[in-house]
Amino acid sequence: MANKSKFQTIRGTRDLLPPDTALWNRVEQTAHEVFGTFGFGEIRPPIFEATDLFARAVGDETDIVSKEMFILAEQHDDRTVLELSHLRDTLRFMAVSSDHKPSIDFFVEKVGEFSDQYEAARKKGIVYADERAGIKLEYVKDSIGHLESLLKEDRFEGWRDRFDQTVRLCIQYLDLIILEQSNALRPEATASVCRAYIEHNMQQLPQPVKLYYMGAMFRRERPQKGRHRQFYQIGAEILGGPDAPAIDAELIEMLMTFFDKCGLQGAELSINSIGHAADNCRRGYVAKLREELLKVKDKLGADSQRRIETNPLRVLDSKLEHEQAIIATLPRIADHLCDDCKTHYAAVKRDLDLRGVKYRENWRLVRGLDYYMRTTFEITAQGLGSQNAVCGGGRYDGLVELLGGPPTKGIGFAIGEDRLILSLQEGGQALAAQGRDVFIAWMGQNAYATAIRAAKTLRDAGFRVELPATELKFGKALERASKLGSRFALILGDNEIQGGEWTLKNLANAEQQKLTEQALLEYLLKL
Ligand code: HAM
């Protein structure tokens, strides 16, 4: 029985294999080229960053942050952090082990030690700057102080229970102090690009700064066709400079040019404007929307009912059949945009027309990340089933500032590369397995040295060459050559070495010719 491998890819991840990877490479190469022509440079941020970065940028309440992030286990690799963590373990152990009930003095001493060391480390920036640590420590000290004063009264009975209870509560509070920054695998890269813009003072470069990236992203989603836990994005961001509508339009033009160059069929661009966060704009609209949603609450599903409170805009995303008719009657954001946002949106559409970019307006396009404002867009493609969005993006003018940088305009998109590839393949763009140009059938040790030289010469000239590592019988060699999809077999045996002319067999029509080394190279190069 075959020995089945114990290890397999983890749920939601997969291996990308040849010949598919050739298509991935072609798509990525096209992105490098097209984005380059629009003046974008490549950025490669790390794959994991502070959890807080994503929480702040994408939004605590979004599905991506609240349910789907891969948070990395804490690694105490700093000595101080390690000591603090041990100290806390000791206290915890005292609290749970009935054999090691601490004396109040010992407990007070250890808590004091923890508190002093923590404060010192915090001042030096060694431990994570947990904003609420001070409050937690205060609470612990107060509780112990209170207990100590109670113990001083002789009349106090049942002190043991009270002591145990206090210790347990103190430990719970101490446990809440975050010693080390929590890190997470990136669920998206816009937050990272903004972080990098601030960290490297890119506001001092000529504005706007245009950056693109490609790479793996991670979201703990339920895997299905076109949806993976490790997936790949190709994205671009424009940071700084004005928020001129031409910037939105050119970015979208670049995106559509890229899809066109990839040969993507049936790409449909939808656009919308979700205004900005002000009472006379989106906030006003959201209040109105919530009001209307409350009137029909009973007819909505559980998810939408919850979203009325958390994020009413997301109700518009609903795909539930029975909610569609209800949603169609809801107020539309276009009727509630402030004058500036309305003008901006109209200008974006005019500019897209000028560039010959076709779009459809979709008032329900609100996107699932918190940072968006004004222009939002999405592209769907064929052959993808329910997960048919190949790209999403939009404007996010407040994001850099939210992350601690200067007020900065921003807009960008990310293409789901897995879905793009899938759609290309469904559209018949699957690449054939990469064959070989020349298979070198060498026979005898005399021919081997020549075969090595021939392989090198041909490879240097750019041909795909297969040089078998062991000698093969003639028939076997030809069989292997055709299995590998080779166009030619170069036959090198004693005759060829002695005669100085090599035999080249065209495997498609079985024609054979004898050529000198130089003539062979010229012949192949001419093809
Ligand atoms: P997003 O809409 O979350 O936006 O993702 C962009 C694209 O990534 C989606 O349209 C989809 O094609 C692909 N995608 C998302 N999740 C998965 C998954 N689990 N499996 C396969 N593909 C997936 C963003 O990520 C924003 N950062 C885009 C952006 C950049 N906005 C401004 N700048």
Coordinates of C-alpha atoms and ligand atoms in Angstrom, one line a residue:
M1 CA 0.0 0.0 0.0
A2 CA 1.2 3.5 -0.8
N3 CA 2.7 5.3 2.1
K4 CA 0.4 8.3 2.4
S5 CA 2.2 11.4 3.5
K6 CA 1.3 12.6 6.9
F7 CA 1.7 16.2 6.1
Q8 CA -0.7 18.1 3.9
T9 CA -1.3 21.8 3.2
I10 CA -3.3 23.4 6.0
R11 CA -7.0 24.2 5.4
G12 CA -7.4 27.2 3.2
T13 CA -3.8 27.1 1.9
R14 CA -2.5 25.4 -1.3
D15 CA 0.5 24.8 -3.4
L16 CA 0.7 26.6 -6.7
L17 CA 2.3 24.3 -9.2
P18 CA 3.7 24.4 -12.7
P19 CA 2.3 24.9 -15.3
D20 CA -0.1 27.3 -13.4
T21 CA 2.8 29.2 -11.9
A22 CA 3.9 30.3 -15.4
L23 CA 0.5 32.1 -15.7
W24 CA 1.0 33.6 -12.2
N25 CA 4.4 34.9 -13.3
R26 CA 3.1 36.3 -16.5
V27 CA 0.3 38.2 -14.6
E28 CA 2.9 39.5 -12.1
Q29 CA 5.2 40.5 -14.9
T30 CA 2.4 42.4 -16.6
A31 CA 1.7 44.2 -13.3
H32 CA 5.3 45.3 -13.0
E33 CA 5.3 46.6 -16.6
V34 CA 1.9 48.3 -16.6
F35 CA 2.3 49.9 -13.2
G36 CA 5.8 51.0 -14.1
T37 CA 4.4 52.9 -17.1
F38 CA 2.1 54.8 -14.7
G39 CA 5.1 55.8 -12.5
F40 CA 4.6 53.4 -9.7
G41 CA 7.4 51.8 -7.7
E42 CA 7.3 48.5 -5.9
I43 CA 7.2 48.3 -2.1
R44 CA 7.7 45.0 -0.2
P45 CA 6.4 45.4 3.4
P46 CA 6.7 42.6 5.9
I47 CA 4.1 39.8 6.1
F48 CA 3.4 40.3 9.8
E49 CA 2.9 43.6 11.6
A50 CA 1.5 44.9 14.9
T51 CA -2.1 43.6 15.3
D52 CA -3.1 47.1 16.3
L53 CA -2.0 48.5 13.0
F54 CA -4.7 46.4 11.2
A55 CA -7.2 46.9 14.0
R56 CA -6.9 50.7 13.8
A57 CA -6.7 50.9 9.9
V58 CA -9.2 48.3 8.8
G59 CA -11.5 48.7 11.8
D60 CA -12.1 46.7 15.0
E61 CA -15.7 45.9 14.1
T62 CA -15.0 44.6 10.6
D63 CA -15.1 40.9 9.9
I64 CA -11.5 41.0 8.8
V65 CA -10.2 42.2 12.2
S66 CA -12.8 40.8 14.5
K67 CA -13.0 37.3 13.1
E68 CA -10.4 36.6 10.5
M69 CA -7.0 37.7 11.6
F70 CA -4.2 35.2 12.2
I71 CA -2.7 36.5 15.4
L72 CA 0.8 35.1 16.2
A73 CA 1.5 33.5 19.6
E74 CA 3.6 35.8 21.8
Q75 CA 7.2 35.0 21.8
H76 CA 9.0 36.4 24.8
D77 CA 12.4 36.9 23.3
D78 CA 13.4 39.9 25.4
R79 CA 14.9 39.1 28.8
T80 CA 12.9 41.7 30.7
V81 CA 9.7 40.6 29.2
L82 CA 10.6 37.0 30.0
E83 CA 11.3 37.8 33.6
L84 CA 8.0 39.7 34.0
S85 CA 6.2 36.9 32.4
H86 CA 7.8 34.4 34.9
L87 CA 7.0 36.6 37.8
R88 CA 3.4 36.7 36.8
D89 CA 3.5 32.9 36.3
T90 CA 4.8 32.5 39.9
L91 CA 1.9 34.6 41.2
R92 CA -0.6 32.7 39.2
F93 CA 0.8 29.4 40.5
M94 CA 0.5 30.6 44.1
A95 CA -3.1 31.5 43.4
V96 CA -4.1 28.1 42.1
S97 CA -2.0 25.7 44.1
S98 CA -3.5 24.9 47.5
D99 CA -0.2 23.7 48.7
H100 CA 1.5 26.9 48.1
K101 CA -0.7 29.5 49.6
P102 CA 1.4 32.6 49.8
S103 CA 1.6 34.7 52.9
I104 CA 0.2 38.2 52.4
D105 CA 3.7 39.7 52.8
F106 CA 5.1 37.5 50.1
F107 CA 2.3 38.2 47.7
V108 CA 2.6 42.0 48.3
E109 CA 6.3 41.8 47.8
K110 CA 6.0 39.9 44.5
V111 CA 3.3 42.2 43.1
G112 CA 5.5 45.2 44.1
E113 CA 8.4 43.6 42.2
F114 CA 6.2 43.1 39.2
S115 CA 4.9 46.6 39.3
D116 CA 8.3 48.2 39.7
Q117 CA 9.9 46.1 37.0
Y118 CA 7.0 46.7 34.6
E119 CA 7.1 50.5 35.1
A120 CA 10.8 50.6 34.5
A121 CA 10.6 48.5 31.4
R122 CA 7.7 50.6 30.2
K123 CA 9.7 53.8 30.6
K124 CA 12.5 52.3 28.6
G125 CA 10.1 51.2 25.9
I126 CA 11.0 47.5 26.4
V127 CA 7.5 46.3 27.0
Y128 CA 4.5 47.1 24.9
A129 CA 3.0 50.5 25.8
D130 CA -0.3 49.1 27.1
E131 CA -2.4 52.2 27.7
R132 CA -4.5 50.6 30.4
A133 CA -1.7 48.9 32.3
G134 CA -1.6 51.8 34.9
I135 CA -5.3 51.4 35.7
K136 CA -4.9 47.6 36.1
L137 CA -1.9 48.0 38.4
E138 CA -3.7 50.6 40.5
Y139 CA -6.6 48.2 40.9
V140 CA -4.3 45.4 42.1
K141 CA -2.5 47.7 44.6
D142 CA -5.7 49.1 45.9
S143 CA -7.2 45.6 46.5
I144 CA -4.1 44.5 48.4
G145 CA -4.0 47.6 50.4
H146 CA -7.6 47.1 51.4
L147 CA -6.9 43.5 52.3
E148 CA -3.9 44.5 54.4
S149 CA -5.9 47.0 56.4
L150 CA -8.7 44.5 57.0
L151 CA -6.1 42.0 58.2
K152 CA -4.9 44.5 60.8
E153 CA -8.3 44.3 62.5
D154 CA -8.2 41.3 64.8
R155 CA -11.9 40.9 64.5
F156 CA -11.7 40.1 60.8
E157 CA -12.8 36.5 60.3
G158 CA -12.7 34.4 57.2
W159 CA -9.6 36.2 56.1
R160 CA -8.3 33.2 54.2
D161 CA -11.3 33.1 51.8
R162 CA -11.1 36.8 51.4
F163 CA -7.4 36.6 50.7
D164 CA -7.8 33.8 48.1
Q165 CA -10.5 35.8 46.4
T166 CA -8.3 38.9 46.3
V167 CA -5.3 37.0 45.0
R168 CA -7.4 35.5 42.2
L169 CA -8.8 38.9 41.2
C170 CA -5.4 40.5 41.2
I171 CA -4.0 37.8 39.0
Q172 CA -6.8 38.2 36.6
Y173 CA -6.0 41.9 36.3
L174 CA -2.2 41.3 36.1
D175 CA -2.9 38.8 33.3
L176 CA -4.6 41.5 31.3
I177 CA -1.5 43.6 31.1
I178 CA -0.1 43.2 27.7
L179 CA 3.7 42.6 27.9
E180 CA 4.5 42.2 24.3
Q181 CA 3.0 43.7 21.2
S182 CA 0.7 41.3 19.5
N183 CA 1.5 40.6 15.9
A184 CA -0.6 39.3 13.2
L185 CA -0.2 38.0 9.6
R186 CA -1.4 40.8 7.3
P187 CA -5.0 40.5 6.1
E188 CA -4.3 43.2 3.6
A189 CA -1.5 45.7 2.8
T190 CA -3.0 49.2 2.6
A191 CA -2.3 49.6 6.4
S192 CA 1.3 48.5 5.9
V193 CA 1.9 50.9 3.0
C194 CA 0.5 53.8 5.1
R195 CA 2.7 52.7 8.0
A196 CA 5.7 52.7 5.7
Y197 CA 4.8 56.1 4.3
I198 CA 4.9 57.5 7.8
E199 CA 7.9 55.5 9.0
H200 CA 10.1 56.6 6.0
N201 CA 8.9 60.2 5.9
M202 CA 7.7 59.8 2.4
Q203 CA 5.7 63.0 2.7
Q204 CA 9.1 64.7 2.0
L205 CA 9.3 63.0 -1.4
P206 CA 7.6 64.6 -4.5
Q207 CA 3.9 64.0 -4.0
P208 CA 1.9 61.9 -4.6
V209 CA 3.9 58.8 -3.8
K210 CA 2.8 55.9 -6.0
L211 CA 3.5 52.4 -4.7
Y212 CA 2.5 48.9 -5.6
Y213 CA 2.9 45.5 -4.0
M214 CA 2.2 41.9 -4.6
G215 CA 2.2 39.0 -2.1
A216 CA 0.4 36.7 0.3
M217 CA -2.4 37.9 2.6
F218 CA -4.1 35.9 5.3
R219 CA -7.7 35.8 6.4
R220 CA -9.3 33.1 8.4
E221 CA -12.3 32.8 6.1
R222 CA -14.4 29.7 5.3
P223 CA -12.5 28.3 2.3
Q224 CA -14.4 27.9 -1.0
K225 CA -13.9 28.4 -4.7
G226 CA -11.9 31.7 -5.0
R227 CA -11.6 32.1 -1.3
H228 CA -8.5 31.0 0.6
R229 CA -6.9 31.6 3.9
Q230 CA -3.6 32.4 2.3
F231 CA -4.4 34.3 -0.9
Y232 CA -2.4 36.7 -3.0
Q233 CA -3.0 40.3 -3.9
I234 CA -1.6 42.7 -6.3
G235 CA -2.3 46.2 -5.1
A236 CA -1.4 49.8 -5.6
E237 CA -1.7 52.9 -3.5
I238 CA -1.3 56.6 -4.2
L239 CA -0.4 58.7 -1.1
G240 CA -0.1 62.4 -0.7
G241 CA -0.7 65.2 -3.1
P242 CA -4.2 66.5 -3.9
D243 CA -7.4 64.5 -4.0
A244 CA -8.1 65.6 -7.5
P245 CA -10.7 63.4 -9.3
A246 CA -8.1 62.8 -12.0
I247 CA -6.1 60.7 -9.5
D248 CA -9.0 58.4 -8.9
A249 CA -9.7 58.1 -12.6
E250 CA -6.1 57.5 -13.6
L251 CA -5.7 54.8 -11.0
I252 CA -8.8 53.0 -12.3
E253 CA -7.6 53.5 -15.9
M254 CA -4.3 51.8 -14.9
L255 CA -6.2 48.9 -13.3
M256 CA -8.4 48.4 -16.4
T257 CA -5.3 48.6 -18.7
F258 CA -3.7 45.9 -16.5
F259 CA -6.7 43.6 -16.8
D260 CA -6.9 44.2 -20.5
K261 CA -3.2 43.3 -21.0
C262 CA -3.8 40.1 -18.9
G263 CA -6.5 39.2 -21.3
L264 CA -9.2 39.1 -18.7
Q265 CA -12.6 38.7 -20.2
G266 CA -15.9 40.2 -19.0
A267 CA -14.4 42.5 -16.4
E268 CA -17.0 44.9 -15.1
L269 CA -16.2 48.0 -13.1
S270 CA -18.7 49.3 -10.6
I271 CA -18.2 52.6 -8.8
N272 CA -19.8 54.6 -6.1
S273 CA -19.1 57.4 -3.7
I274 CA -19.7 56.9 0.0
G275 CA -19.0 60.6 0.9
H276 CA -17.1 61.6 4.0
A277 CA -17.7 61.3 7.7
A278 CA -19.8 64.4 8.4
D279 CA -23.3 65.1 9.6
N280 CA -24.2 66.7 6.3
C281 CA -22.8 63.7 4.4
R282 CA -22.3 60.1 5.2
R283 CA -23.0 60.3 9.0
G284 CA -26.4 61.9 8.2
Y285 CA -27.1 59.3 5.6
V286 CA -26.2 56.4 8.0
A287 CA -28.5 57.9 10.6
K288 CA -31.3 58.0 8.1
L289 CA -30.5 54.5 6.8
R290 CA -30.6 53.1 10.4
E291 CA -33.9 54.8 11.0
E292 CA -35.4 53.2 7.9
L293 CA -33.8 49.8 8.7
L294 CA -35.3 49.8 12.1
K295 CA -38.7 50.1 10.5
V296 CA -38.2 46.9 8.6
K297 CA -36.0 45.1 11.2
D298 CA -38.4 42.2 11.6
K299 CA -38.1 41.3 8.0
L300 CA -34.3 41.1 8.0
G301 CA -32.0 38.2 8.7
A302 CA -29.9 38.0 11.9
D303 CA -26.8 39.4 10.3
S304 CA -28.5 42.5 9.0
Q305 CA -30.4 43.0 12.2
R306 CA -27.1 43.1 14.1
R307 CA -25.6 45.4 11.5
I308 CA -28.3 48.0 12.0
E309 CA -26.5 48.7 15.2
T310 CA -22.8 48.0 14.4
N311 CA -22.6 49.2 10.7
P312 CA -25.8 49.8 8.8
L313 CA -24.0 50.4 5.6
R314 CA -23.0 46.8 5.5
V315 CA -26.6 45.8 5.3
L316 CA -26.4 47.0 1.7
D317 CA -23.8 44.2 1.0
S318 CA -26.3 41.5 1.8
K319 CA -26.7 38.8 -0.7
L320 CA -29.8 37.2 1.0
E321 CA -32.5 36.7 -1.6
H322 CA -35.4 37.8 0.6
E323 CA -33.6 41.0 1.7
Q324 CA -33.1 42.3 -1.8
A325 CA -36.6 43.8 -2.3
I326 CA -36.3 45.5 1.0
I327 CA -32.9 47.0 0.3
A328 CA -34.1 48.3 -3.0
T329 CA -36.5 50.6 -1.1
L330 CA -33.8 52.1 1.2
P331 CA -32.5 55.6 0.9
R332 CA -29.5 56.0 -1.4
I333 CA -26.3 57.7 -0.4
A334 CA -26.1 59.7 -3.7
D335 CA -29.1 61.7 -2.5
H336 CA -27.3 62.5 0.8
L337 CA -23.8 63.5 -0.3
C338 CA -22.5 66.9 0.7
D339 CA -21.9 69.4 -2.2
D340 CA -18.1 68.8 -2.2
C341 CA -18.4 65.0 -2.3
K342 CA -21.1 65.2 -5.0
T343 CA -18.9 67.5 -7.1
H344 CA -15.9 65.1 -6.6
Y345 CA -17.9 62.1 -7.6
A346 CA -19.3 63.8 -10.8
A347 CA -15.8 64.8 -11.8
V348 CA -14.4 61.3 -11.3
K349 CA -17.1 60.0 -13.6
R350 CA -16.4 62.7 -16.2
D351 CA -12.7 61.9 -16.1
L352 CA -13.4 58.2 -16.5
D353 CA -15.5 59.0 -19.6
L354 CA -12.6 61.1 -21.0
R355 CA -10.3 58.1 -20.6
G356 CA -12.8 55.8 -22.2
V357 CA -13.2 53.7 -19.1
K358 CA -16.6 52.0 -18.9
Y359 CA -18.3 51.7 -15.6
R360 CA -21.5 51.0 -13.9
E361 CA -22.8 52.9 -10.9
N362 CA -23.7 50.8 -7.9
W363 CA -25.2 52.7 -5.0
R364 CA -24.9 49.6 -2.8
L365 CA -21.1 49.4 -3.2
V366 CA -19.9 50.3 0.3
R367 CA -16.9 47.9 0.9
G368 CA -16.1 46.0 4.0
L369 CA -13.2 48.0 5.4
D370 CA -13.6 51.1 7.6
Y371 CA -11.1 53.4 6.0
Y372 CA -13.0 54.3 2.8
M373 CA -14.5 57.6 1.9
R374 CA -15.7 59.1 -1.4
T375 CA -14.8 57.0 -4.4
T376 CA -15.2 53.2 -4.0
F377 CA -15.0 50.7 -6.8
E378 CA -15.0 47.0 -7.4
I379 CA -14.4 44.8 -10.5
T380 CA -16.1 41.5 -11.1
A381 CA -15.0 38.9 -13.7
Q382 CA -16.4 35.8 -15.3
G383 CA -16.2 32.2 -14.2
L384 CA -15.8 32.8 -10.5
G385 CA -19.2 31.8 -9.0
S386 CA -20.2 33.7 -5.9
Q387 CA -16.7 35.1 -5.1
N388 CA -16.6 37.1 -8.3
A389 CA -14.9 40.3 -7.1
V390 CA -11.4 40.3 -8.6
C391 CA -10.5 43.7 -7.3
G392 CA -11.7 46.2 -4.7
G393 CA -10.5 49.7 -3.8
G394 CA -11.3 53.2 -2.9
R395 CA -10.2 56.5 -1.5
Y396 CA -9.1 56.7 2.2
D397 CA -8.0 60.3 2.9
G398 CA -8.0 60.0 6.7
L399 CA -6.0 56.8 7.1
V400 CA -2.4 58.1 7.3
E401 CA -3.5 60.6 9.9
L402 CA -5.4 57.9 11.8
L403 CA -2.1 55.9 12.0
G404 CA -0.2 58.9 13.4
G405 CA 1.0 60.6 10.2
P406 CA 0.3 64.0 8.7
P407 CA -3.0 64.6 7.0
T408 CA -2.6 62.8 3.7
K409 CA -4.8 61.9 0.8
G410 CA -4.9 58.3 -0.3
I411 CA -6.5 56.0 -2.8
G412 CA -5.7 52.5 -3.9
F413 CA -6.9 49.0 -4.9
A414 CA -6.1 45.4 -4.4
I415 CA -6.6 42.7 -7.0
G416 CA -7.3 39.1 -5.8
E417 CA -4.6 37.3 -7.8
D418 CA -6.0 33.8 -7.1
R419 CA -9.4 34.9 -8.6
L420 CA -7.8 36.7 -11.5
I421 CA -5.8 33.6 -12.4
L422 CA -9.0 31.4 -12.0
S423 CA -10.9 33.7 -14.3
L424 CA -8.1 33.7 -16.9
Q425 CA -8.0 29.9 -16.8
E426 CA -11.8 29.6 -17.1
G427 CA -11.5 32.0 -20.1
G428 CA -9.2 29.5 -21.7
Q429 CA -5.9 31.0 -20.9
A430 CA -4.5 27.9 -19.2
L431 CA -0.9 27.6 -20.3
A432 CA 0.2 24.2 -21.6
A433 CA 2.8 22.4 -19.5
Q434 CA 6.1 24.0 -20.3
G435 CA 7.9 21.7 -22.7
R436 CA 11.5 21.6 -23.8
D437 CA 13.1 23.0 -26.9
V438 CA 15.9 20.4 -27.0
F439 CA 16.3 17.0 -25.3
I440 CA 19.8 15.8 -25.4
A441 CA 20.0 12.1 -26.0
W442 CA 23.6 11.2 -25.3
M443 CA 25.0 7.8 -25.5
G444 CA 28.4 6.7 -24.1
Q445 CA 30.8 8.4 -21.9
N446 CA 32.6 10.0 -24.9
A447 CA 29.5 11.8 -25.8
Y448 CA 28.7 12.9 -22.2
A449 CA 31.3 15.8 -22.1
T450 CA 30.0 17.1 -25.5
A451 CA 26.4 16.8 -24.2
I452 CA 27.3 19.0 -21.2
R453 CA 28.9 21.6 -23.5
A454 CA 26.0 21.5 -25.9
A455 CA 23.5 22.0 -23.0
K456 CA 25.4 25.0 -21.8
T457 CA 25.7 26.6 -25.2
L458 CA 22.0 26.1 -25.9
R459 CA 20.9 27.3 -22.5
D460 CA 23.1 30.4 -22.8
A461 CA 21.2 31.1 -26.1
G462 CA 17.9 30.9 -24.1
F463 CA 16.7 27.5 -25.1
R464 CA 14.9 25.2 -22.7
V465 CA 17.2 22.1 -22.5
E466 CA 16.8 18.8 -20.8
L467 CA 20.1 16.9 -20.3
P468 CA 19.3 13.5 -18.7
A469 CA 21.5 12.8 -15.7
T470 CA 22.0 9.1 -16.6
E471 CA 22.6 7.5 -20.0
L472 CA 19.4 6.3 -21.7
K473 CA 18.9 3.7 -24.4
F474 CA 18.0 5.4 -27.7
G475 CA 14.4 4.4 -27.6
K476 CA 13.9 5.3 -24.0
A477 CA 15.5 8.7 -24.6
L478 CA 13.1 9.5 -27.4
E479 CA 10.2 8.4 -25.4
R480 CA 11.2 10.6 -22.5
A481 CA 11.8 13.5 -24.9
S482 CA 8.3 13.4 -26.3
K483 CA 6.8 12.9 -22.8
L484 CA 8.4 16.2 -21.8
G485 CA 7.0 17.9 -24.9
S486 CA 10.3 18.5 -26.5
R487 CA 10.5 19.9 -30.0
F488 CA 13.8 18.5 -30.9
A489 CA 16.1 15.6 -29.8
L490 CA 19.8 16.3 -30.2
I491 CA 21.4 12.9 -30.6
L492 CA 25.0 12.5 -29.5
G493 CA 26.6 9.1 -29.8
D494 CA 30.1 7.9 -30.9
N495 CA 29.3 8.6 -34.6
E496 CA 28.5 12.2 -33.9
I497 CA 31.5 12.8 -31.8
Q498 CA 33.9 11.2 -34.3
G499 CA 32.3 12.8 -37.4
G500 CA 32.0 16.3 -35.7
E501 CA 28.3 16.6 -36.9
W502 CA 25.4 16.3 -34.5
T503 CA 22.1 14.7 -35.3
L504 CA 19.0 16.9 -34.7
K505 CA 15.6 15.1 -34.9
N506 CA 12.5 17.1 -35.2
L507 CA 10.1 15.2 -33.0
A508 CA 6.9 16.6 -34.6
N509 CA 7.7 15.2 -38.1
A510 CA 10.6 12.8 -37.3
E511 CA 12.8 14.5 -39.8
Q512 CA 16.5 14.2 -39.1
Q513 CA 19.5 16.3 -40.1
K514 CA 23.2 16.4 -39.4
L515 CA 24.7 19.7 -38.4
T516 CA 27.9 21.1 -37.1
E517 CA 27.8 22.7 -33.6
Q518 CA 27.8 26.2 -35.1
A519 CA 25.2 25.4 -37.8
L520 CA 22.9 23.7 -35.3
L521 CA 22.9 26.8 -33.1
E522 CA 22.2 29.1 -36.1
Y523 CA 19.5 26.8 -37.3
L524 CA 17.7 26.8 -33.9
L525 CA 18.1 30.5 -33.5
K526 CA 16.5 31.1 -36.9
L527 CA 13.3 29.2 -35.9
Ligands
HAM1 P1 -10.6 43.7 -0.2 O1 -11.8 44.0 -0.9 O2 -10.7 43.2 1.2 O3 -9.7 45.0 -0.2 O4 -9.7 42.7 -1.0 C1 -9.4 42.9 -2.4 C2 -9.5 41.7 -3.2 O5 -8.7 40.6 -2.6 C3 -10.9 41.1 -3.3 O6 -11.7 41.8 -4.3 C4 -10.7 39.7 -3.7 O7 -10.4 39.6 -5.1 C5 -9.3 39.4 -2.9 N1 -9.6 38.6 -1.7 C6 -10.0 39.1 -0.5 N2 -10.1 38.1 0.3 C7 -9.8 36.9 -0.3 C8 -9.7 35.5 0.0 N3 -10.0 35.1 1.3 N4 -9.3 34.6 -0.9 C9 -9.1 35.1 -2.2 N5 -9.1 36.4 -2.6 C10 -9.5 37.3 -1.6 C11 -8.5 45.2 0.4 O8 -7.8 44.3 0.7 C12 -8.0 46.6 0.3 N6 -6.7 46.7 1.0 C13 -7.9 47.1 -1.1 C14 -7.4 48.5 -1.1 C15 -6.2 49.0 -1.4 N7 -8.2 49.6 -0.9 C16 -7.4 50.7 -1.0 N8 -6.2 50.3 -1.3

